[in-house]
Short mmCIF file of C-alpha atoms and ligand atoms in Angstrom, two decimals:
data_model
loop_
_atom_site.label_atom_id
_atom_site.label_comp_id
_atom_site.label_asym_id
_atom_site.label_seq_id
_atom_site.Cartn_x
_atom_site.Cartn_y
_atom_site.Cartn_z
CA MET S 337 -22.07 -2.01 -30.53
CA ASP S 338 -21.28 -5.39 -32.14
CA SER S 339 -18.58 -4.11 -34.43
CA TYR S 340 -16.97 -0.68 -34.57
CA ILE S 341 -15.48 -1.58 -37.96
CA ASN S 342 -18.90 -2.21 -39.46
CA TYR S 343 -20.58 0.59 -37.51
CA CYS S 344 -18.40 3.25 -39.11
CA ASN S 345 -17.49 1.39 -42.30
CA PHE S 346 -13.95 1.90 -41.10
CA PHE S 347 -12.07 0.52 -44.10
CA GLY S 348 -14.17 2.29 -46.74
CA ASN S 349 -13.42 0.83 -50.16
CA ALA S 350 -10.36 -1.06 -48.89
CA ALA S 351 -10.27 -4.73 -47.87
CA PRO S 352 -8.14 -5.53 -44.79
CA GLU S 353 -6.43 -8.52 -46.48
CA LYS S 354 -5.46 -6.45 -49.46
CA LEU S 355 -4.14 -3.65 -47.22
CA LEU S 356 -1.88 -6.12 -45.41
CA SER S 357 -0.59 -7.72 -48.59
CA GLU S 358 0.10 -4.33 -50.12
CA TYR S 359 1.64 -2.48 -47.14
CA GLY S 360 2.86 -5.32 -44.93
CA SER S 361 1.70 -6.64 -41.57
CA PRO S 362 1.27 -5.28 -38.94
CA LEU S 363 -0.25 -2.07 -40.23
CA TYR S 364 -1.73 1.09 -38.71
CA VAL S 365 -4.85 2.10 -40.63
CA TYR S 366 -6.39 5.55 -40.04
CA ASN S 367 -9.77 6.85 -41.10
CA GLU S 368 -9.72 10.51 -42.15
CA ASN S 369 -13.41 11.23 -41.46
CA ILE S 370 -13.17 9.93 -37.89
CA LEU S 371 -9.98 11.94 -37.34
CA ARG S 372 -11.45 15.20 -38.64
CA ASN S 373 -14.58 14.64 -36.63
CA SER S 374 -12.70 14.35 -33.34
CA MET S 375 -10.61 17.41 -34.22
CA ARG S 376 -13.84 19.37 -34.67
CA ASN S 377 -15.15 18.17 -31.31
CA VAL S 378 -12.16 19.60 -29.47
CA ALA S 379 -11.88 22.76 -31.57
CA ASN S 380 -15.31 23.87 -30.38
CA ILE S 381 -15.25 23.17 -26.65
CA VAL S 382 -15.63 26.88 -25.91
CA THR S 383 -17.38 29.19 -28.37
CA LYS S 384 -18.47 32.11 -26.17
CA TYR S 385 -14.93 33.28 -25.33
CA PRO S 386 -11.63 33.42 -27.24
CA PHE S 387 -10.48 29.80 -27.33
CA THR S 388 -7.84 27.68 -29.02
CA CYS S 389 -7.25 23.99 -28.93
CA ASN S 390 -3.63 22.85 -28.99
CA TYR S 391 -3.21 19.29 -30.17
CA SER S 392 -0.46 17.62 -28.13
CA ILE S 393 1.44 15.90 -30.91
CA LYS S 394 3.22 13.32 -28.81
CA ALA S 395 0.03 11.24 -29.09
CA ASN S 396 0.61 10.89 -32.82
CA SER S 397 3.06 12.88 -34.87
CA ASN S 398 2.48 11.55 -38.36
CA LEU S 399 3.09 14.44 -40.76
CA LYS S 400 -0.19 13.88 -42.60
CA ILE S 401 -2.13 14.04 -39.32
CA LEU S 402 -0.38 17.29 -38.43
CA LYS S 403 -1.31 18.78 -41.80
CA ILE S 404 -4.93 17.83 -41.23
CA ALA S 405 -4.78 19.44 -37.76
CA LEU S 406 -3.50 22.62 -39.42
CA GLU S 407 -6.38 22.54 -41.90
CA GLU S 408 -8.87 22.02 -39.08
CA GLY S 409 -7.60 25.13 -37.32
CA LEU S 410 -5.92 23.45 -34.36
CA ASN S 411 -2.75 24.81 -32.80
CA CYS S 412 -0.19 22.39 -31.42
CA ASP S 413 1.83 21.61 -28.30
CA ALA S 414 5.38 20.39 -28.67
CA MET S 415 7.52 18.66 -26.04
CA SER S 416 10.90 18.72 -27.80
CA GLU S 417 12.98 20.40 -30.49
CA GLY S 418 12.14 17.51 -32.80
CA GLU S 419 8.41 18.05 -32.34
CA ILE S 420 8.80 21.80 -32.95
CA ARG S 421 10.73 21.19 -36.15
CA LEU S 422 8.21 18.65 -37.38
CA LEU S 423 5.37 21.12 -36.78
CA GLN S 424 7.25 23.77 -38.73
CA MET S 425 7.67 21.24 -41.52
CA ALA S 426 3.91 20.56 -41.47
CA GLY S 427 3.35 24.28 -42.06
CA PHE S 428 2.53 25.54 -38.57
CA PRO S 429 3.62 29.13 -38.05
CA ASN S 430 5.67 29.60 -34.88
CA ASP S 431 2.88 31.50 -33.14
CA ARG S 432 0.65 28.44 -33.37
CA ILE S 433 3.18 26.25 -31.57
CA PHE S 434 3.32 26.11 -27.77
CA TYR S 435 6.42 24.52 -26.29
CA VAL S 436 5.83 22.68 -22.98
CA PRO S 437 9.08 20.88 -22.17
CA ASN S 438 10.42 19.50 -18.92
CA ASN S 439 14.07 19.14 -17.92
CA VAL S 440 15.63 20.39 -21.15
CA SER S 441 19.03 21.78 -22.03
CA LYS S 442 19.99 25.39 -22.52
CA GLU S 443 20.40 24.64 -26.24
CA GLU S 444 16.86 23.35 -26.55
CA LEU S 445 15.38 26.39 -24.78
CA GLN S 446 17.54 28.62 -26.98
CA PHE S 447 16.15 26.90 -30.07
CA ALA S 448 12.61 27.85 -29.03
CA ILE S 449 13.70 31.41 -28.23
CA ASP S 450 15.42 31.78 -31.62
CA ASN S 451 12.20 30.62 -33.28
CA SER S 452 10.00 32.94 -31.15
CA ILE S 453 8.05 29.99 -29.85
CA LEU S 454 6.18 30.62 -26.65
CA THR S 455 7.48 28.33 -23.91
CA SER S 456 6.05 27.12 -20.64
CA LEU S 457 8.56 26.41 -17.88
CA ASP S 458 7.94 23.57 -15.51
CA SER S 459 10.38 24.21 -12.63
CA ILE S 460 12.06 27.13 -10.87
CA ALA S 461 15.43 25.99 -12.26
CA GLN S 462 14.17 25.98 -15.84
CA LEU S 463 12.50 29.36 -15.34
CA GLU S 464 15.78 30.75 -14.02
CA LEU S 465 17.64 29.38 -17.06
CA TYR S 466 15.01 30.76 -19.39
CA GLY S 467 15.34 34.16 -17.72
CA GLN S 468 19.10 34.15 -18.27
CA LEU S 469 18.67 33.23 -21.94
CA ASN S 470 15.77 35.54 -22.72
CA PRO S 471 15.68 38.45 -20.24
CA GLY S 472 12.75 40.77 -20.80
CA GLY S 473 10.94 38.03 -22.75
CA ARG S 474 7.55 36.44 -22.38
CA CYS S 475 6.81 32.96 -21.13
CA ALA S 476 4.25 30.78 -19.41
CA ILE S 477 4.57 28.55 -16.38
CA ARG S 478 3.11 25.15 -15.74
CA ILE S 479 1.36 24.89 -12.43
CA ASN S 480 0.70 21.79 -10.38
CA PRO S 481 -2.67 22.47 -8.82
CA GLY S 482 -2.02 19.80 -6.18
CA VAL S 483 -4.49 17.23 -7.45
CA GLY S 484 -4.13 14.83 -10.33
CA ALA S 485 -6.24 12.25 -12.09
CA GLY S 486 -5.86 9.52 -14.65
CA HIS S 487 -6.41 5.95 -15.71
CA HIS S 488 -3.08 4.67 -14.36
CA GLU S 489 -0.56 6.04 -11.85
CA LYS S 490 1.92 6.49 -14.73
CA VAL S 491 -0.30 9.07 -16.40
CA VAL S 492 -1.24 11.15 -13.37
CA THR S 493 0.66 14.35 -14.05
CA ALA S 494 -0.31 16.55 -11.14
CA GLY S 495 -0.78 16.08 -7.42
CA LYS S 496 1.75 14.85 -4.89
CA ASN S 497 3.44 12.07 -6.88
CA THR S 498 4.68 13.55 -10.10
CA LYS S 499 7.78 15.16 -11.57
CA PHE S 500 5.69 17.71 -13.47
CA ALA S 501 5.06 21.41 -12.99
CA ILE S 502 5.76 24.08 -10.40
CA ALA S 503 4.18 23.24 -7.06
CA SER S 504 1.53 25.68 -5.95
CA ASP S 505 3.62 26.45 -2.86
CA ASP S 506 6.44 27.65 -5.13
CA LEU S 507 4.31 30.04 -7.12
CA ASP S 508 5.52 33.13 -5.27
CA GLU S 509 9.13 32.12 -5.86
CA ALA S 510 8.40 31.61 -9.56
CA ILE S 511 6.91 35.07 -9.77
CA SER S 512 9.95 36.60 -8.10
CA VAL S 513 12.38 34.73 -10.39
CA ALA S 514 10.42 36.08 -13.36
CA ARG S 515 10.67 39.57 -11.92
CA LYS S 516 14.44 39.23 -11.48
CA TYR S 517 14.84 38.68 -15.25
CA ASP S 518 12.07 41.06 -16.24
CA LEU S 519 10.21 38.07 -17.70
CA ARG S 520 6.52 38.55 -18.27
CA ILE S 521 4.44 35.50 -17.35
CA ILE S 522 1.67 35.83 -19.90
CA GLY S 523 -0.05 32.53 -19.32
CA ILE S 524 -0.38 29.55 -17.04
CA ASN S 525 -1.03 25.98 -18.01
CA GLN S 526 -1.65 22.69 -16.32
CA HIS S 527 -2.07 19.11 -17.34
CA VAL S 528 -3.37 17.01 -14.52
CA GLY S 529 -3.70 13.59 -16.11
CA SER S 530 -5.02 11.47 -18.88
CA LEU S 531 -8.20 9.70 -19.89
CA PHE S 532 -11.00 11.56 -18.16
CA MET S 533 -14.29 9.99 -19.19
CA ASN S 534 -16.31 12.38 -17.08
CA PRO S 535 -16.47 16.14 -17.72
CA ASP S 536 -16.75 16.75 -13.96
CA ALA S 537 -13.20 15.54 -13.25
CA PHE S 538 -11.87 17.89 -15.92
CA LEU S 539 -14.04 20.74 -14.68
CA SER S 540 -12.73 20.48 -11.15
CA SER S 541 -9.19 20.84 -12.50
CA CYS S 542 -10.33 23.91 -14.46
CA ARG S 543 -11.76 25.38 -11.28
CA ASN S 544 -8.35 24.89 -9.63
CA ILE S 545 -6.31 26.69 -12.24
CA LEU S 546 -8.79 29.55 -12.50
CA HIS S 547 -8.31 29.98 -8.78
CA PHE S 548 -4.53 30.32 -9.32
CA ALA S 549 -5.10 32.72 -12.16
CA GLU S 550 -6.60 35.18 -9.71
CA ARG S 551 -3.13 35.61 -8.20
CA PHE S 552 -1.91 37.33 -11.38
CA ASP S 553 -2.89 40.89 -12.27
CA ARG S 554 -3.66 39.88 -15.78
CA LEU S 555 -2.93 36.87 -17.99
CA ASP S 556 -3.10 36.63 -21.78
CA PHE S 557 -4.15 33.00 -21.56
CA ILE S 558 -5.16 30.19 -19.24
CA ASP S 559 -4.58 26.66 -20.47
CA PHE S 560 -6.60 23.87 -18.89
CA GLY S 561 -4.52 20.98 -20.27
CA GLY S 562 -5.61 17.81 -22.01
CA GLY S 563 -6.69 14.38 -20.90
CA PHE S 564 -10.06 13.87 -22.62
CA GLY S 565 -10.73 10.17 -22.76
CA VAL S 566 -12.00 7.84 -25.42
CA PRO S 567 -14.17 4.80 -24.77
CA TYR S 568 -11.66 1.95 -25.01
CA HIS S 569 -14.50 -0.41 -24.05
CA LYS S 570 -16.87 0.72 -26.77
CA LEU S 571 -17.73 -2.86 -27.81
CA SER S 572 -19.22 -3.37 -24.38
CA GLY S 573 -21.20 -0.18 -24.49
CA GLU S 574 -18.90 2.45 -22.98
CA GLU S 575 -20.11 5.93 -23.94
CA ALA S 576 -18.07 8.66 -25.60
CA PHE S 577 -16.87 11.70 -23.66
CA ASP S 578 -19.73 14.17 -23.41
CA PHE S 579 -18.37 17.36 -24.98
CA ALA S 580 -21.79 19.03 -25.10
CA SER S 581 -22.10 18.78 -21.34
CA LEU S 582 -18.49 19.95 -20.87
CA THR S 583 -19.17 23.01 -23.03
CA LEU S 584 -22.22 24.00 -20.99
CA LYS S 585 -20.58 23.58 -17.59
CA LEU S 586 -17.23 25.06 -18.60
CA THR S 587 -18.87 28.11 -20.11
CA ASP S 588 -20.67 28.71 -16.79
CA LEU S 589 -17.38 28.47 -14.98
CA LEU S 590 -15.73 30.92 -17.39
CA ASP S 591 -18.65 33.35 -17.03
CA GLU S 592 -18.05 33.38 -13.30
CA PHE S 593 -14.30 33.89 -13.72
CA VAL S 594 -14.57 36.69 -16.26
CA ASP S 595 -17.11 38.43 -14.04
CA LYS S 596 -14.85 38.18 -11.04
CA VAL S 597 -11.54 39.31 -12.60
CA GLY S 598 -13.01 41.86 -14.99
CA TYR S 599 -11.09 40.82 -18.12
CA THR S 600 -11.26 38.04 -20.72
CA PRO S 601 -8.12 36.02 -21.38
CA LEU S 602 -7.73 33.46 -24.14
CA PHE S 603 -8.70 30.01 -22.91
CA LYS S 604 -6.92 26.91 -24.16
CA THR S 605 -6.96 23.15 -23.88
CA GLU S 606 -4.30 20.70 -25.01
CA PRO S 607 -5.80 17.31 -25.86
CA GLY S 608 -3.49 14.60 -27.14
CA ARG S 609 -5.09 11.18 -27.03
CA TYR S 610 -8.62 12.22 -27.92
CA VAL S 611 -7.66 13.66 -31.30
CA PRO S 612 -6.24 10.62 -33.15
CA CYS S 613 -7.16 7.69 -30.90
CA GLU S 614 -10.37 6.34 -32.40
CA SER S 615 -9.26 7.11 -35.93
CA ALA S 616 -6.83 4.18 -36.08
CA ILE S 617 -7.00 0.42 -36.06
CA LEU S 618 -3.89 -1.72 -35.84
CA LEU S 619 -4.11 -4.79 -38.04
CA GLY S 620 -1.99 -7.90 -37.67
CA LYS S 621 -1.98 -11.53 -38.69
CA VAL S 622 -2.45 -14.69 -36.68
CA TYR S 623 0.44 -17.10 -37.25
CA SER S 624 -0.28 -19.72 -34.63
CA VAL S 625 -2.90 -20.82 -32.15
CA LYS S 626 -1.82 -23.14 -29.36
CA THR S 627 -2.53 -24.29 -25.81
CA ASN S 628 0.20 -24.17 -23.11
CA ALA S 629 -0.74 -25.50 -19.68
CA ASP S 630 -4.47 -25.01 -20.30
CA LYS S 631 -4.06 -21.48 -21.56
CA LYS S 632 -4.80 -20.70 -25.15
CA TYR S 633 -2.41 -18.40 -27.02
CA VAL S 634 -3.16 -16.57 -30.24
CA GLY S 635 0.23 -15.71 -31.75
CA THR S 636 0.29 -12.56 -33.87
CA ASP S 637 2.79 -10.11 -35.31
CA ILE S 638 1.42 -7.30 -33.10
CA GLY S 639 4.31 -7.15 -30.66
CA MET S 640 4.86 -4.74 -27.78
CA ASN S 641 7.25 -2.85 -30.05
CA VAL S 642 4.28 -1.91 -32.26
CA LEU S 643 1.74 -1.15 -29.51
CA MET S 644 3.26 -0.64 -26.11
CA ARG S 645 0.23 0.49 -24.11
CA PRO S 646 -0.96 -2.93 -22.88
CA VAL S 647 2.51 -3.70 -21.48
CA LEU S 648 3.27 -0.21 -20.18
CA TYR S 649 -0.08 0.65 -18.59
CA ASP S 650 -2.01 -2.63 -18.56
CA SER S 651 -4.29 -0.90 -21.05
CA TRP S 652 -7.31 -2.47 -22.60
CA HIS S 653 -7.88 -2.30 -26.35
CA ASP S 654 -11.02 -3.79 -27.84
CA ILE S 655 -10.27 -6.44 -30.43
CA GLU S 656 -12.21 -7.57 -33.48
CA VAL S 657 -11.45 -10.64 -35.55
CA ILE S 658 -11.52 -10.50 -39.35
CA ARG S 659 -11.80 -13.53 -41.61
CA ASN S 660 -12.16 -13.33 -45.38
CA ASN S 661 -12.40 -9.54 -45.02
CA GLU S 662 -15.50 -9.80 -42.81
CA VAL S 663 -15.72 -9.11 -39.10
CA VAL S 664 -16.46 -12.31 -37.15
CA LEU S 665 -19.38 -11.15 -35.04
CA PRO S 666 -19.32 -11.84 -31.31
CA SER S 667 -22.66 -13.66 -31.52
CA ASP S 668 -20.62 -16.60 -32.81
CA LYS S 669 -19.07 -19.09 -30.38
CA LYS S 670 -16.48 -17.55 -28.00
CA GLU S 671 -13.51 -18.65 -25.91
CA LYS S 672 -10.95 -17.10 -23.56
CA VAL S 673 -7.55 -16.53 -25.14
CA ASN S 674 -4.30 -14.63 -24.66
CA VAL S 675 -3.47 -12.57 -27.71
CA VAL S 676 0.31 -12.25 -27.86
CA GLY S 677 2.95 -10.71 -30.12
CA ASN S 678 6.22 -11.83 -31.69
CA ILE S 679 8.71 -10.23 -29.28
CA CYS S 680 10.97 -12.31 -27.06
CA GLU S 681 9.41 -11.21 -23.76
CA THR S 682 6.94 -13.09 -21.58
CA GLY S 683 5.10 -9.82 -21.05
CA ASP S 684 4.45 -9.39 -24.76
CA ILE S 685 0.68 -9.69 -24.42
CA ILE S 686 -1.90 -7.53 -26.16
CA ALA S 687 -4.93 -9.00 -24.43
CA LYS S 688 -4.99 -11.32 -21.40
CA GLU S 689 -7.63 -14.01 -20.92
CA ARG S 690 -9.91 -12.17 -23.33
CA GLU S 691 -13.20 -13.60 -24.48
CA LEU S 692 -13.15 -13.51 -28.27
CA PRO S 693 -14.73 -15.42 -31.15
CA ILE S 694 -12.82 -18.66 -31.90
CA ILE S 695 -9.66 -17.56 -33.71
CA TYR S 696 -7.79 -19.57 -36.36
CA LYS S 697 -4.42 -19.27 -38.00
CA ASP S 698 -4.52 -16.76 -40.90
CA ASP S 699 -7.27 -14.67 -39.30
CA ILE S 700 -6.63 -10.93 -38.99
CA ILE S 701 -6.65 -9.27 -35.57
CA ALA S 702 -7.92 -5.69 -35.48
CA VAL S 703 -6.89 -3.72 -32.39
CA LEU S 704 -9.21 -0.75 -31.98
CA ASP S 705 -8.46 2.77 -30.72
CA ALA S 706 -4.81 2.49 -31.66
CA GLY S 707 -4.28 6.02 -32.97
CA ALA S 708 -2.90 7.60 -29.79
CA TYR S 709 0.38 6.57 -28.15
CA GLY S 710 0.46 3.70 -30.63
CA PHE S 711 2.86 4.38 -33.46
CA SER S 712 4.42 7.31 -31.56
CA MET S 713 5.60 4.95 -28.79
CA SER S 714 6.65 2.14 -31.11
CA SER S 715 10.24 0.93 -31.19
CA ASN S 716 12.68 -1.26 -33.05
CA TYR S 717 13.12 -3.68 -30.17
CA ASN S 718 14.26 -7.08 -31.49
CA MET S 719 15.37 -5.20 -34.63
CA ARG S 720 11.80 -5.18 -35.89
CA TYR S 721 10.81 -2.74 -38.57
CA ARG S 722 8.16 -0.28 -37.54
CA PRO S 723 4.99 -0.76 -39.57
CA ALA S 724 3.56 1.39 -42.33
CA GLU S 725 0.69 3.79 -41.72
CA VAL S 726 -2.16 4.09 -44.20
CA MET S 727 -5.10 6.50 -44.19
CA ILE S 728 -8.52 5.77 -45.61
CA GLY S 729 -9.32 9.16 -47.14
CA SER S 730 -12.70 10.88 -47.15
CA ASP S 731 -13.27 9.26 -50.56
CA GLY S 732 -12.94 5.80 -48.98
CA ASN S 733 -9.62 4.99 -50.66
CA PRO S 734 -6.36 4.17 -48.86
CA VAL S 735 -3.27 6.37 -49.08
CA LEU S 736 0.13 5.46 -47.67
CA ILE S 737 1.13 8.14 -45.11
CA ARG S 738 4.29 6.48 -43.82
CA ARG S 739 6.11 3.61 -45.41
CA ARG S 740 7.19 0.53 -43.52
CA GLU S 741 10.79 0.63 -42.27
CA THR S 742 13.54 -1.36 -43.90
CA PHE S 743 16.71 -2.94 -42.57
CA GLU S 744 18.65 0.00 -44.05
CA ASP S 745 16.62 2.45 -41.93
CA LEU S 746 17.70 0.59 -38.82
CA ILE S 747 21.43 0.45 -39.50
CA ARG S 748 21.82 3.98 -40.83
CA GLN S 749 23.22 5.41 -37.58
CA PHE S 750 25.92 2.80 -36.93
CA THR S 751 29.38 4.31 -37.34
C1 PLP V 817 0.64 14.55 -22.95
C2 PLP V 817 0.23 15.92 -22.66
C3 PLP V 817 -1.02 16.38 -23.07
C4 PLP V 817 -2.03 15.48 -23.75
O1 PLP V 817 -2.51 14.51 -22.88
P1 PLP V 817 -3.68 13.50 -23.33
O2 PLP V 817 -3.98 12.74 -22.11
O3 PLP V 817 -3.15 12.66 -24.42
O4 PLP V 817 -4.83 14.34 -23.77
C5 PLP V 817 -1.34 17.68 -22.82
N1 PLP V 817 -0.48 18.53 -22.19
C6 PLP V 817 0.73 18.12 -21.77
C7 PLP V 817 1.63 19.09 -21.11
C8 PLP V 817 1.12 16.82 -21.99
O5 PLP V 817 2.33 16.41 -21.56
#
């Protein structure tokens, strides 16, 4: 694909330059059709058995996106009281919210209990606390199946090197703690890592948790976790995750399980990244182009405060260059550059030694696949205002879904 922007007519009736002058630069721009389309892909992973898809809202918690998730029939996962309250504000009933915290206070667990929100406990200590607060109640536990996977060691969330979940060796103890407080463990969940591009890696983790499920007499649900990947290298031909193949193979696996245990639980997944990722492009402006010690630097306003992934995980984001509202196609002359931001850190680099079309001051940089862990991880470092978020609606017209921050927003909490 030469240009994702052109391929999907990403900006609809809007012109990138006009968007930046109206809403400020940098700017997160979402495309509603792409977003709804990926929500539909995950909502239908399993059709033969009872199935729900819980969107993990830490990937992107814009209120408008949550309302669209509600319309598309997704349920949601929350990691904190704040996320629970935001979901309630978006209109999610409490029985469509699943709370999967780790290392939280008594008060936070009590908040979920008071709101009748089903909670998954991730350690023996938290299960014990939950039992004291809600004896006779229902809960789930998060299991570490002993193997993890992911695109970077920081996102591997199961296996031998992670803080997450109850180790498989501790399962018997968890069951006895539950018994002590008359807690009913109605479901088990896992989340083994992030950015699977291959259904087989996900399937082997499903096989693991189904194996654990056999140790319970009966479970209301089994939750396979999230982690579905998106092709961050789509401009060089990387293929999308193959949901059709996942559906076929997973359904076979579930057939086997249901046959063996003699009952049909609800099956769940909890994708975060996949849902909003490809629906957003981060736009920013080029303010300077210079050469330091033989290296070329393209200086933009897309700092690590706006998009942290390249600095945090060494992540790759494809980049397109826009000039006079048109994408500069890669068939034009290219050179290797470092695309950097405006934060006072040497590490503030969006793309290292990247081959891109020749870039000039006043060009627009478009960072693709910015919808997941983009805005939600942004910060005010260097007292920078977080950018606005705009959505190109199904009619092709832009709507502001979060305004740009102001100085007043940043100083509000000083006493
Ligand atoms: C973050 C998270 C997810 C979503 O992960 P993705 O890789 O974004 O799909 C799902 N479940 C839990 C418990 C998580 O912490």
